[in-house]
Coordinates of C-alpha atoms in Angstrom, one line a residue:
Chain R
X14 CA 3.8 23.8 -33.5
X15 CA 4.9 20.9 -35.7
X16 CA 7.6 18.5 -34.7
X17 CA 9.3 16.2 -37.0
X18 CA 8.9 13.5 -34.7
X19 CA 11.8 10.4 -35.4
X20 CA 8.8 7.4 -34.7
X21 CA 5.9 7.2 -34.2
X22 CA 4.2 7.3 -30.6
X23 CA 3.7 3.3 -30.7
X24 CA 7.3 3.5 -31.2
X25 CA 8.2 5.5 -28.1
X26 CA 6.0 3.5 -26.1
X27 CA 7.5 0.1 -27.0
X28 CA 11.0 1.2 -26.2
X29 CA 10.1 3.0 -23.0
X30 CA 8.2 -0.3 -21.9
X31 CA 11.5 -2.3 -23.1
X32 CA 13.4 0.0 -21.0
X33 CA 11.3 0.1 -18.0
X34 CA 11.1 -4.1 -17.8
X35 CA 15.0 -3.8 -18.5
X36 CA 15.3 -1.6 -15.2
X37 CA 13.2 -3.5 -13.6
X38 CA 15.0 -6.2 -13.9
X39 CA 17.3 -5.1 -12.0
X40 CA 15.0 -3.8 -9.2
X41 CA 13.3 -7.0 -8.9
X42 CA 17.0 -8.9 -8.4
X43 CA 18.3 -6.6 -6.1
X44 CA 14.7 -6.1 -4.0
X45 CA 15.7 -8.6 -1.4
X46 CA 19.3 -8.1 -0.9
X47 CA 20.5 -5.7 1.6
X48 CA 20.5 -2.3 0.1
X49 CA 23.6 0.4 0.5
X50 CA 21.7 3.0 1.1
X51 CA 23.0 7.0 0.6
X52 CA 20.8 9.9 2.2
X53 CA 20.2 12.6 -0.2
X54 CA 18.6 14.5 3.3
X55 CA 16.8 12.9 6.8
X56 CA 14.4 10.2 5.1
X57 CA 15.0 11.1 1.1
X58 CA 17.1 8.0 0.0
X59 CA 18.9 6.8 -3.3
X60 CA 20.8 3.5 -3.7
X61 CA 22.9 2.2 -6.3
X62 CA 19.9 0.3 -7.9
X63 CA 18.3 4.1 -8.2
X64 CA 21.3 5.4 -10.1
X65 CA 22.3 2.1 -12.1
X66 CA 18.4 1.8 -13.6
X67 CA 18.6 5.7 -14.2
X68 CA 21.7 4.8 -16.1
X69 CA 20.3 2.1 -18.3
X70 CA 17.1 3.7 -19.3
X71 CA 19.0 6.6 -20.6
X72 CA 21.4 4.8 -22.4
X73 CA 18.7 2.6 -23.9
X74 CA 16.5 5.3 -25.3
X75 CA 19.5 7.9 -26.1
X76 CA 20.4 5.2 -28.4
X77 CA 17.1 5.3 -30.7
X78 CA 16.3 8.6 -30.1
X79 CA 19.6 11.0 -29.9
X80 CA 17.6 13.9 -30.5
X81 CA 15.2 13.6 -27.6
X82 CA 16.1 15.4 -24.5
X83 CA 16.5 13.4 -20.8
X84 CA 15.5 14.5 -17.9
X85 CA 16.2 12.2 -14.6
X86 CA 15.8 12.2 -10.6
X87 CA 19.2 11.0 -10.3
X88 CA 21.1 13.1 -12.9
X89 CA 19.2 16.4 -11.9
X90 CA 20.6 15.4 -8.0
X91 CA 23.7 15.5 -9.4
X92 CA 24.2 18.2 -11.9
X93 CA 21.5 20.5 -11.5
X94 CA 17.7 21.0 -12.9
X95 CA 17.5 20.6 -17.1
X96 CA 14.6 22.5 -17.9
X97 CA 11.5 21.5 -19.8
X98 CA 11.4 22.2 -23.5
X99 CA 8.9 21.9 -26.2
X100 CA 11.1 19.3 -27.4
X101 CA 10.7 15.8 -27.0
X102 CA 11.5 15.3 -23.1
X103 CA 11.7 12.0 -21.7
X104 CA 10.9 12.5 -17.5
X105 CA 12.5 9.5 -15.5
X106 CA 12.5 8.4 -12.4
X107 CA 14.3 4.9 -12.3
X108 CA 12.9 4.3 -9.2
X109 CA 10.0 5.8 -7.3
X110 CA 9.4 3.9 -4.1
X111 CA 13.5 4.3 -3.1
X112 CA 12.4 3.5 1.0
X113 CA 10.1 0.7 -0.2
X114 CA 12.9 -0.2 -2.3
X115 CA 14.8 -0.2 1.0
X116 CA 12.6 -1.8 3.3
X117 CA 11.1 -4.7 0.8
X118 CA 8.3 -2.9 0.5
X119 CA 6.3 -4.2 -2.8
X120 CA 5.6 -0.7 -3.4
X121 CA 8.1 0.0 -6.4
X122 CA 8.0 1.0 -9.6
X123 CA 10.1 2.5 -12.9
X124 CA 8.4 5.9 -14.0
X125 CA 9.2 6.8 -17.6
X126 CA 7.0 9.7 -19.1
X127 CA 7.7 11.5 -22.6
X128 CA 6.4 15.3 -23.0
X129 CA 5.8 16.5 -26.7
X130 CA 5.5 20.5 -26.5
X131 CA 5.2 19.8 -23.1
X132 CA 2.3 17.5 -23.1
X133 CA 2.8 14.3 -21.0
X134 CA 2.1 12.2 -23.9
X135 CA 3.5 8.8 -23.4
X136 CA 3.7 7.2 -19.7
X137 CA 4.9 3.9 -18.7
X138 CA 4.8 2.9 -15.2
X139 CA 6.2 -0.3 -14.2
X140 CA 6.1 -2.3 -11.1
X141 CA 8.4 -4.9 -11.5
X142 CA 8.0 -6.9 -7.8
X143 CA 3.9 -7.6 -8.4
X144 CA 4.8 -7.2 -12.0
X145 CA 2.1 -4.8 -13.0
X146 CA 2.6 -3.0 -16.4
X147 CA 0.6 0.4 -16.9
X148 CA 0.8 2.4 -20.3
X149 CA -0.7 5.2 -22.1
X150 CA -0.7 6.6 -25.6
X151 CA -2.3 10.6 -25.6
X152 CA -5.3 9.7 -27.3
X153 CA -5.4 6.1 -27.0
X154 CA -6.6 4.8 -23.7
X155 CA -5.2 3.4 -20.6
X156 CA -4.1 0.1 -19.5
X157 CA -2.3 -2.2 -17.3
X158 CA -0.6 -5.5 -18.0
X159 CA -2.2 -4.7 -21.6
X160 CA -6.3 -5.0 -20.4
X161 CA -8.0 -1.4 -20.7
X162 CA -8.2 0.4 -17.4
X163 CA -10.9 3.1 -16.1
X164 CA -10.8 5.3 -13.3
X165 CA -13.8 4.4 -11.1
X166 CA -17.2 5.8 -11.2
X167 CA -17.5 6.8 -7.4
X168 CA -19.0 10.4 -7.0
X169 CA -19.2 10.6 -3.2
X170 CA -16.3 11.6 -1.0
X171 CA -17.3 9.8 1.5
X172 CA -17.2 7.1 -0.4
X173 CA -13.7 7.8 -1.6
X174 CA -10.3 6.4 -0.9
X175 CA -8.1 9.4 -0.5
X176 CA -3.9 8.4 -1.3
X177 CA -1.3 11.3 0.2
X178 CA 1.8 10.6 1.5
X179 CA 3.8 11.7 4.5
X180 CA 7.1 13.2 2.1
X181 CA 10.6 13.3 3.1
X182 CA 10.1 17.1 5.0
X183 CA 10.4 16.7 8.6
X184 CA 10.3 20.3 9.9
X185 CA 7.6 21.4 12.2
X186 CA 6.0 23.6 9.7
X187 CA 5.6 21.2 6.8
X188 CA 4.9 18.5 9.1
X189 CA 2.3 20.2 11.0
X190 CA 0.6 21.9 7.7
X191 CA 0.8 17.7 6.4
X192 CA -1.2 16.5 9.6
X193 CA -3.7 19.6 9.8
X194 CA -4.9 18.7 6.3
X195 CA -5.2 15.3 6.6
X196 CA -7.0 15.8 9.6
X197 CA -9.4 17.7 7.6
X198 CA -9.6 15.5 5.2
X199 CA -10.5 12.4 6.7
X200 CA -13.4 13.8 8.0
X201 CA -15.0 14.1 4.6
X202 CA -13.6 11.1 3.1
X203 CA -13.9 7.0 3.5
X204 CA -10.5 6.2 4.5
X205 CA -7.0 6.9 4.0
X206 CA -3.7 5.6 2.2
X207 CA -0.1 6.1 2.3
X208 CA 1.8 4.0 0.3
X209 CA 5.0 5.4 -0.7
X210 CA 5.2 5.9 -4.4
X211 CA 3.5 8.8 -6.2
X212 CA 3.5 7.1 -9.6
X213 CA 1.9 3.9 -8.3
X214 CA -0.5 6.2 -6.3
X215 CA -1.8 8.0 -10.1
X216 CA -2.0 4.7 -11.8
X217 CA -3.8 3.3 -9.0
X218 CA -6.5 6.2 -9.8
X219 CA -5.9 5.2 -13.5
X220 CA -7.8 1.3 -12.8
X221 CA -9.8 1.7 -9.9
X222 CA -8.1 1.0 -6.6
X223 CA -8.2 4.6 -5.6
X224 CA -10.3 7.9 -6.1
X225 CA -8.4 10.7 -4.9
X226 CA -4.3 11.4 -4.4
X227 CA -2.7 14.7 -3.6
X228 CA 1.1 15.4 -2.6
X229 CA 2.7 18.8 -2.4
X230 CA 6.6 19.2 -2.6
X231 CA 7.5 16.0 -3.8
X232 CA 11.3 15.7 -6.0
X233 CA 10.5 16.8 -9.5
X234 CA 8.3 16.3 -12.4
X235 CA 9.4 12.4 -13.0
X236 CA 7.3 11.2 -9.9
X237 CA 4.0 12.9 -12.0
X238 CA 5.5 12.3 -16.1
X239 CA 4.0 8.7 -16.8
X240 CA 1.5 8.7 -14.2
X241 CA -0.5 12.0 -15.6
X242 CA -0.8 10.2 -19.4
X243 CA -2.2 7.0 -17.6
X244 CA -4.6 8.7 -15.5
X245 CA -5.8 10.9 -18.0
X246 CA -6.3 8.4 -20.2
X247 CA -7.9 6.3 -17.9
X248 CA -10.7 9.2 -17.6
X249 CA -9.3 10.5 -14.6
X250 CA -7.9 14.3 -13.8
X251 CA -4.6 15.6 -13.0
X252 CA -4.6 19.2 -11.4
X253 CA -3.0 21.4 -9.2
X254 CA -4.5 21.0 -5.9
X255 CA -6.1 24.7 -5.9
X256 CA -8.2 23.0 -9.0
X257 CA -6.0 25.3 -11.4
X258 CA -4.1 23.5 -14.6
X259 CA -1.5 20.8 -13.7
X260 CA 1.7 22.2 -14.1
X261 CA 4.1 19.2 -14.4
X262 CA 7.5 21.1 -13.0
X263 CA 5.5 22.2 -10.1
X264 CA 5.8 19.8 -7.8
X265 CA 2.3 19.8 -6.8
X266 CA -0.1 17.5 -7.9
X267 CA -3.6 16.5 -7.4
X268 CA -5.5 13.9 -9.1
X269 CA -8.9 11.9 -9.2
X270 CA -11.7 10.3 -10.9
X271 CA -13.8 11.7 -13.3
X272 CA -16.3 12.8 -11.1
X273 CA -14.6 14.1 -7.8
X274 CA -12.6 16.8 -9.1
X275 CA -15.2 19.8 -7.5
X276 CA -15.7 18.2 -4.3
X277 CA -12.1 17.3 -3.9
X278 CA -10.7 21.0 -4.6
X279 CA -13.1 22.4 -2.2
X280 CA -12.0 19.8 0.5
X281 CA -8.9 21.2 0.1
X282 CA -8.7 24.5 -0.2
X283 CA -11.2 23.7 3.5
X284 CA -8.1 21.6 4.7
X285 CA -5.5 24.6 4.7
Chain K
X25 CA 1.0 -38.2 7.7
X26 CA -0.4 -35.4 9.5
X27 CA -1.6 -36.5 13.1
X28 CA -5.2 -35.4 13.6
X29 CA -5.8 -33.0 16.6
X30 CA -2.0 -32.2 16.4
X31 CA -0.8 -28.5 15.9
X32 CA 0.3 -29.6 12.6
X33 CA -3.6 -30.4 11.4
X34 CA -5.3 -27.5 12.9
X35 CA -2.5 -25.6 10.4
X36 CA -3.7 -27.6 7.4
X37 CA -7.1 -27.2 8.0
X38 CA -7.3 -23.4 8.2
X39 CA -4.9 -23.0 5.4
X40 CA -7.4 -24.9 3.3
X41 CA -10.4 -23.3 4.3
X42 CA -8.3 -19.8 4.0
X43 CA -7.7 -20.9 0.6
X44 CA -11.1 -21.8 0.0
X45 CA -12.2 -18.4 1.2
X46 CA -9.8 -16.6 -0.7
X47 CA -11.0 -18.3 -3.9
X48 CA -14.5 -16.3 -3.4
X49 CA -12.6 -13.2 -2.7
X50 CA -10.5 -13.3 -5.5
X51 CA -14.0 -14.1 -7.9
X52 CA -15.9 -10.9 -6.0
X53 CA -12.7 -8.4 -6.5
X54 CA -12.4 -8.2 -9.4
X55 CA -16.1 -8.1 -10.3
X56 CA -16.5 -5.3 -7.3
X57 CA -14.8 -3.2 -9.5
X58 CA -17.3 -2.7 -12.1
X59 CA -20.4 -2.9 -9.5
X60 CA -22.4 0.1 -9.5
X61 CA -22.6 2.1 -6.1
X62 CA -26.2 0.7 -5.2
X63 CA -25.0 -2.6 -4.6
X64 CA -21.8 -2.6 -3.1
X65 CA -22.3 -2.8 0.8
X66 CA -24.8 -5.6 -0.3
X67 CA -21.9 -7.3 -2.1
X68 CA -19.2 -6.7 0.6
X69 CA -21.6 -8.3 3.6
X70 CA -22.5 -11.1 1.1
X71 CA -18.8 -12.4 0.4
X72 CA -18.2 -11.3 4.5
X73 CA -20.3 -13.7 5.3
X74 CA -20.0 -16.4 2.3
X75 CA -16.4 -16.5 3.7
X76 CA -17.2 -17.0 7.2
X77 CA -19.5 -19.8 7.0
X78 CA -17.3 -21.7 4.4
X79 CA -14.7 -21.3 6.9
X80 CA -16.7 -22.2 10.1
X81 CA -18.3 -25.2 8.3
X82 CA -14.9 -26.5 7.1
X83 CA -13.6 -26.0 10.9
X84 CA -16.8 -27.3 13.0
X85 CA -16.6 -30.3 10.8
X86 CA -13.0 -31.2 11.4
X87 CA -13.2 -29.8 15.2
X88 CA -16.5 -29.8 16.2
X89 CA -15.4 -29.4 20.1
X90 CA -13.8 -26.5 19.1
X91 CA -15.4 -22.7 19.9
X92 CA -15.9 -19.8 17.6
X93 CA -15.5 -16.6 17.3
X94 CA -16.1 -14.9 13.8
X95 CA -16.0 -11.1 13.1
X96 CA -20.0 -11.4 11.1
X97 CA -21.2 -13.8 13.7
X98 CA -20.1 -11.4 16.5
X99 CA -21.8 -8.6 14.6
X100 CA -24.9 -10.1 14.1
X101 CA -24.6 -10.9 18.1
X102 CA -23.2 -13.8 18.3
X103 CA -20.2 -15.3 20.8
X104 CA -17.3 -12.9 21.6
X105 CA -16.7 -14.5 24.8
X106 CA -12.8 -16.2 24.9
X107 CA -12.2 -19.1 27.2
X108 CA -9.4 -21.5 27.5
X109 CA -10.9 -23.9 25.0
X110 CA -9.5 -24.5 21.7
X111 CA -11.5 -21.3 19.8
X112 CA -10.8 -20.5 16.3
X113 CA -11.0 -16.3 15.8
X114 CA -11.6 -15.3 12.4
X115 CA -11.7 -12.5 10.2
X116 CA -13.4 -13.5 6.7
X117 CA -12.1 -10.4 4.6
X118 CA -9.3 -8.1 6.7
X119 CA -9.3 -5.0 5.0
X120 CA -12.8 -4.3 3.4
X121 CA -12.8 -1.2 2.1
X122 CA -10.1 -2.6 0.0
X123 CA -12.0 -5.2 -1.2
X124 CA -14.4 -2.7 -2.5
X125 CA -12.2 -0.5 -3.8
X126 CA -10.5 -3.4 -5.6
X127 CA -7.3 -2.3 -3.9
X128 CA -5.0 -5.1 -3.6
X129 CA -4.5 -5.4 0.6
X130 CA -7.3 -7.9 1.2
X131 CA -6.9 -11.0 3.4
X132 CA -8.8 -13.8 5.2
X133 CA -7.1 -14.1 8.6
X134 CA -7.4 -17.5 10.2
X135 CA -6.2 -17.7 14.3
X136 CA -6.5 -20.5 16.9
X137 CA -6.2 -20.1 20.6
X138 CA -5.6 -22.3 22.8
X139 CA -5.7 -21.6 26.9
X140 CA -6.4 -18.0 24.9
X141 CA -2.8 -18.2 24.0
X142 CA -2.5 -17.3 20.2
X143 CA -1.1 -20.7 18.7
X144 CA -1.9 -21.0 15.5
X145 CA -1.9 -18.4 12.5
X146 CA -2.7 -18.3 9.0
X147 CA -3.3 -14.9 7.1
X148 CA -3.8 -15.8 3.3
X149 CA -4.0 -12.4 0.4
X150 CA -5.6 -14.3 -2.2
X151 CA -4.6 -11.3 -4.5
X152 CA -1.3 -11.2 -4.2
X153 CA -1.4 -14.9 -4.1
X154 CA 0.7 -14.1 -0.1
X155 CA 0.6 -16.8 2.7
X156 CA 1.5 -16.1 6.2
X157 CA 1.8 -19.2 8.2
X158 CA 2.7 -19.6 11.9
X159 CA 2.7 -22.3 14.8
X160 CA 3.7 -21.3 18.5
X161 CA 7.2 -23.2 18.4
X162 CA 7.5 -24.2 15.1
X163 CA 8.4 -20.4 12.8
X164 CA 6.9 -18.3 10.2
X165 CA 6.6 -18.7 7.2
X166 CA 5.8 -16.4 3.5
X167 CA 4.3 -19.0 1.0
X168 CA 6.4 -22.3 2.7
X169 CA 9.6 -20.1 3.3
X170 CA 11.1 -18.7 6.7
X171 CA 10.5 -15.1 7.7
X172 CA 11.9 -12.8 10.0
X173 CA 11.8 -9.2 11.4
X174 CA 13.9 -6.7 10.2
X175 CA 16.7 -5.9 12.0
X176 CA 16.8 -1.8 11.8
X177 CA 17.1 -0.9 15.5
X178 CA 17.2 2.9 15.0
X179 CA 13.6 4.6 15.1
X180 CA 14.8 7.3 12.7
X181 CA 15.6 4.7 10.1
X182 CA 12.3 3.2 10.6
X183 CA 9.3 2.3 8.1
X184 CA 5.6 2.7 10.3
X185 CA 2.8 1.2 9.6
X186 CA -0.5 3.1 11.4
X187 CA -4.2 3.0 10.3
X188 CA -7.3 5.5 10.4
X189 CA -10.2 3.9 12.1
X190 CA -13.7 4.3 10.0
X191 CA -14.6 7.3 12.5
X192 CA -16.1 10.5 11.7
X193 CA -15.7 11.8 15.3
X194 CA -13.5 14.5 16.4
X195 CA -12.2 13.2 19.4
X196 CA -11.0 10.4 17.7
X197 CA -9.7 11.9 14.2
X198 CA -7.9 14.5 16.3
X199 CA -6.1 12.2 18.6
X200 CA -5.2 10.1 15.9
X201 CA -3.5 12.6 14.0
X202 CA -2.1 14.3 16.5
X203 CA -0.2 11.0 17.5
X204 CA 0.6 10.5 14.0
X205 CA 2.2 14.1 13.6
X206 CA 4.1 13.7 16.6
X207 CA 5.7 9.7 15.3
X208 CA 6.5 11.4 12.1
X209 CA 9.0 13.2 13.6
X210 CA 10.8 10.3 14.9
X211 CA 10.7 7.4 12.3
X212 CA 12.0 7.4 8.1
X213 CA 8.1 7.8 6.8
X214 CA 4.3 6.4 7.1
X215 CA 2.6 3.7 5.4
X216 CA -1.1 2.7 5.7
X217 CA -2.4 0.2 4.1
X218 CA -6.1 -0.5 5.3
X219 CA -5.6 -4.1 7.0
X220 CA -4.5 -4.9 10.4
X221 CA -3.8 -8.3 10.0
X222 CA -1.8 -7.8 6.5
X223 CA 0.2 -4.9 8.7
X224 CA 0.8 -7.9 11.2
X225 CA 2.2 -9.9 8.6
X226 CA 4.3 -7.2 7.0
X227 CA 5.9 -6.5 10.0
X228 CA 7.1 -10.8 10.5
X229 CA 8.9 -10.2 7.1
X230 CA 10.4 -7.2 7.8
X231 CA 8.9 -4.4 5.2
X232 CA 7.6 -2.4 8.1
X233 CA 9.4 -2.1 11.1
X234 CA 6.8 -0.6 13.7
X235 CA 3.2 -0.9 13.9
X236 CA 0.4 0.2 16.3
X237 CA -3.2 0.3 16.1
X238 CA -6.2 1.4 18.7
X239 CA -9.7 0.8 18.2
X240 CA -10.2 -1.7 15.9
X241 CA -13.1 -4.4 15.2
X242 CA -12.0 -7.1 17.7
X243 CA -9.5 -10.1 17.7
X244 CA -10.3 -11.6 14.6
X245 CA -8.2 -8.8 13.6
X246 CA -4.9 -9.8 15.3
X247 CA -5.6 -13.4 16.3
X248 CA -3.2 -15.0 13.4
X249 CA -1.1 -11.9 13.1
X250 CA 0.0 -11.9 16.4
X251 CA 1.3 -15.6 16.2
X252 CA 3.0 -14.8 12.8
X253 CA 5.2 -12.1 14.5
X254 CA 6.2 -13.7 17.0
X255 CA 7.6 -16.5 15.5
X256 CA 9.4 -14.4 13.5
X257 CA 11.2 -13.6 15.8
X258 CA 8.8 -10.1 16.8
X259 CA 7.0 -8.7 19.4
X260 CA 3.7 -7.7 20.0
X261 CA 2.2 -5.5 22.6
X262 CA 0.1 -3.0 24.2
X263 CA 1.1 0.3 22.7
X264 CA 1.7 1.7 26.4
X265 CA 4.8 -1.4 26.4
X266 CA 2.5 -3.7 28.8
X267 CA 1.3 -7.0 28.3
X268 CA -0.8 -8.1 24.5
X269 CA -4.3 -8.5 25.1
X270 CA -5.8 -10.1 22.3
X271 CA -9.6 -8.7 23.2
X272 CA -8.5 -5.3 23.9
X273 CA -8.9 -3.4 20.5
X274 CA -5.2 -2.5 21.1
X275 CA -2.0 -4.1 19.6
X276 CA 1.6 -2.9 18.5
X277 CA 4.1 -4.5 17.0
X278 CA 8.2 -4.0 16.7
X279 CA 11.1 -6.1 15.9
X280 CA 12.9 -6.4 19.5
X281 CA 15.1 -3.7 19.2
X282 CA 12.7 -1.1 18.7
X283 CA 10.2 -2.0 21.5
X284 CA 11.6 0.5 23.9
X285 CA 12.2 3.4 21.9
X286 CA 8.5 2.7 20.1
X287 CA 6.9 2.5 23.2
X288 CA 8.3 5.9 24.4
X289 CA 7.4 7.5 21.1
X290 CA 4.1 6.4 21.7
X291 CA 3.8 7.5 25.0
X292 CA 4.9 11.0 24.1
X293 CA 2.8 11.1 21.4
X294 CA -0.3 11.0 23.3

């Protein structure tokens, strides 16, 4: 299917990236203040930084492109799931991190992906409080703060870092399913981290820092929109945790190198 | 001017050599990254122990009554042994497999006892350009400013920092998870972020709020960190709620409201 597309994809880039800094802006001023902090259940949080960035980036990118269509953490908590078109679909979440966001955590970051006939095709990933910068273009490479970034080159599991995290679930069933698989898992791999924002944990596959992330459940396509471009782009692979196609609405995700995929899958599908 | 021999001096002279140190960290990251399997242990134990001599050197000359303990010296056999003399406990690079990975929690953590009292602290990130300062007395400190613990005092609210130690065994893997299955159930969520020390640290400035860790390498791993919450206004302990023993492989960490209900969560997590 054609689309007659209002820019060009350098375009959309450079106004999500404008938007993003914009939001995080905001972040970065607010990250040391005392939060007022809402409980959307036990542990899942949103502040007024959360719904204020949503706001902005929004307004920012509903103003070039009027035709595109929106879809964000904060306004599908408030009036219900919009569902994914073929149609040019910015995914945002103004603020993946919200309880490092709470606790000063550095762990922050503005997610802003755009799907094209349901390709995640542009992703922009900001982290505005160790000011790291991560884009993708479908097609055109990877990078952060503008270098080019690679996944790495590791093909052992051992040898692998493994990033999950512990989700805002706390009933016996999802906990204990959580903990029986990372048990498993960190038999086969070198070591394990858990640092609170999906986004950051797929662009920290993108350059390097990290070799293998899964996360089951997690809020909504936005935490996986910008992160799946820059990964992919970065040589890395985005796929449902059973090894089947990615399936960004899912809320499943699984992701490493170029190399790991196989040895990862079985792991898991070992770990249930 | 700085009187030499004072508290004030031995601070100045590990933050320098921590600096130092961190300067060949900070040259080896970001090369790690595009090193080739075959030589990456190599390259890890080389800038190990690059930074532990640097930092021994730069100590033995200021203080050359002083004793040593250093996590590669120890390793290759050397003294573990801590008396009541003045003995610098170092950690060249907290958080290896970071460093090989090229993730960004790496630090050189930098301790002084003195009558085995924890007195002086310096844990420097040379990535994230981060440095923790503390002198028994005197405060903490994040790159010159004051730091203190949060002040959340409600477990459920509660941001926990625990670590997996670099074991294949089952006895250990199991406990381990089984512990942290049982604390997830009683605190907000679960960070890990592959370095004691930097955990330490994270907890004087208040982004975590609890923190316990069993098994680790030895006191070159705490050493620093335990000063540096304390004079935050923290407290550090034996995860069972007795007494810190800075050669026990044990530690846990809490602002001072959460002491009580951590340590029960512990204990019932066992």
């Amino acid at each position: 299917m054609v689309y007659r597309i209002s820019g060009s994809v350098e375009d959309f880039l450079a106004h999500a990236v404008e938007a993003a800094r914009k939001a995080g802006e905001i972040i970065r001023r607010s990250f040391y203040e005392t939060k007022l902090v809402e409980h959307k259940g036990l542990v899942d949080l949103v502040t007024e930084t959360d719904k204020a960035c949503e706001e902005l980036i929004f307004s920012s990118l509903k103003q070039q492109y009027p035709d595109h269509k929106f879809i964000g953490e904060e306004t599908t908590a408030a009036c219900g799931v919009t569902e994914l078109t073929d149609e040019p679909t910015w995914i945002v979440d103004p603020l993946d991190g919200t309880t490092n966001f709470v606790h000063g955590f550095p762990f922050v970051c503005v997610s802003i992906g755009l799907t094209i006939g349901r390709i995640p095709t542009v992703g922009v990933v900001y982290n505005p409080i160790m000011d790291e910068l991560f884009t993708a273009i479908h097609g055109k490479g990877a990078f952060l703060n503008g270098k080019s970034i690679k996944a790495s080159s590791q093909t052992e599991l051992v040898k692998s870092l493994l990033a999950t995290e512990a989700g805002t679930k706390r009933d016996k069933a999802t906990l204990d399913a959580s903990t029986n698989r990372i048990n498993s898992l960190l038999f086969k791999v070198r070591s394990l981290r858990m640092s609170g924002s999906c986004a950051l944990n797929l662009c920290g596959i993108a350059c390097g820092r990290l070799e293998l992330f899964y996360e089951v459940g997690f809020g909504g396509p936005w935490d996986v929109a910008a992160g799946a471009v820059i990964l992919t782009e970065a040589g890395g692979l985005v796929f449902d945790p059973t090894g089947k196609e990615f399936d960004i609405t899912a809320q499943r995700v699984a992701a490493s190198n170029g190399f790991l995929k196989d040895a990862f899958v079985d792991a898991l599908k070992q770990s249930e | 001017m700085t009187q030499k021999g004072s508290l004030d001096d031995f601070l100045a002279t590990a933050v320098e050599a921590a600096k130092q140190a961190g300067e060949i960290i900070r040259s080896g990251f970001y090369g790690a990254k595009q090193v080739e399997l075959k030589g990456e242990v190599d390259l890890v134990t080389e800038t190990d122990k690059k930074c532990e001599q640097l930092i021994f050197t730069f100590l033995k000359e200021q203080y050359p009554d002083h004793k040593f303990i250093g996590e590669e010296t120890a390793a290759a056999g050397g003294n573990i042994e801590l008396t009541n003399e003045p003995t610098w406990i170092v950690d060249p690079i907290d958080g290896t497999f970071n460093f090989v990975h090229g993730y960004p929690l790496v630090c050189v953590s930098i301790g002084l006892t003195i009558g085995k009292i924890a007195t002086v602290g310096v844990v420097y990130n040379p990535i994230m350009d981060e440095l923790f300062t503390a002198i028994r007395g005197k405060g903490a400190f994040l790159n010159g400013k004051p730091i203190r613990v949060s002040s959340q005092d409600k477990l459920v609210k509660s941001l926990l920092a625990a670590e997996v130690i670099a074991s294949h065994e089952k006895s250990i893997v199991d406990a381990s998870t089984n512990q942290i299955n049982s604390l997830l159930f009683k605190v907000r969520s679960l960070r890990m972020s592959g370095s004691c020390a930097i955990d330490l640290c994270w907890i004087a400035c208040g982004r975590l709020d609890l923190f316990y860790l069993v098994g680790f390498g030895g006191p070159w791993d705490v050493a620093a960190g335990a000063v540096i919450v304390s004079e935050a206004g923290g407290l550090i302990f034996d995860p069972s709620g007795k007494d810190f023993d800075i050669t026990a492989q044990r530690v846990a960490a809490s602002n001072p409201l959460l002491k009580e209900a951590f340590v029960g969560a512990l204990q019932q997590s066992e």
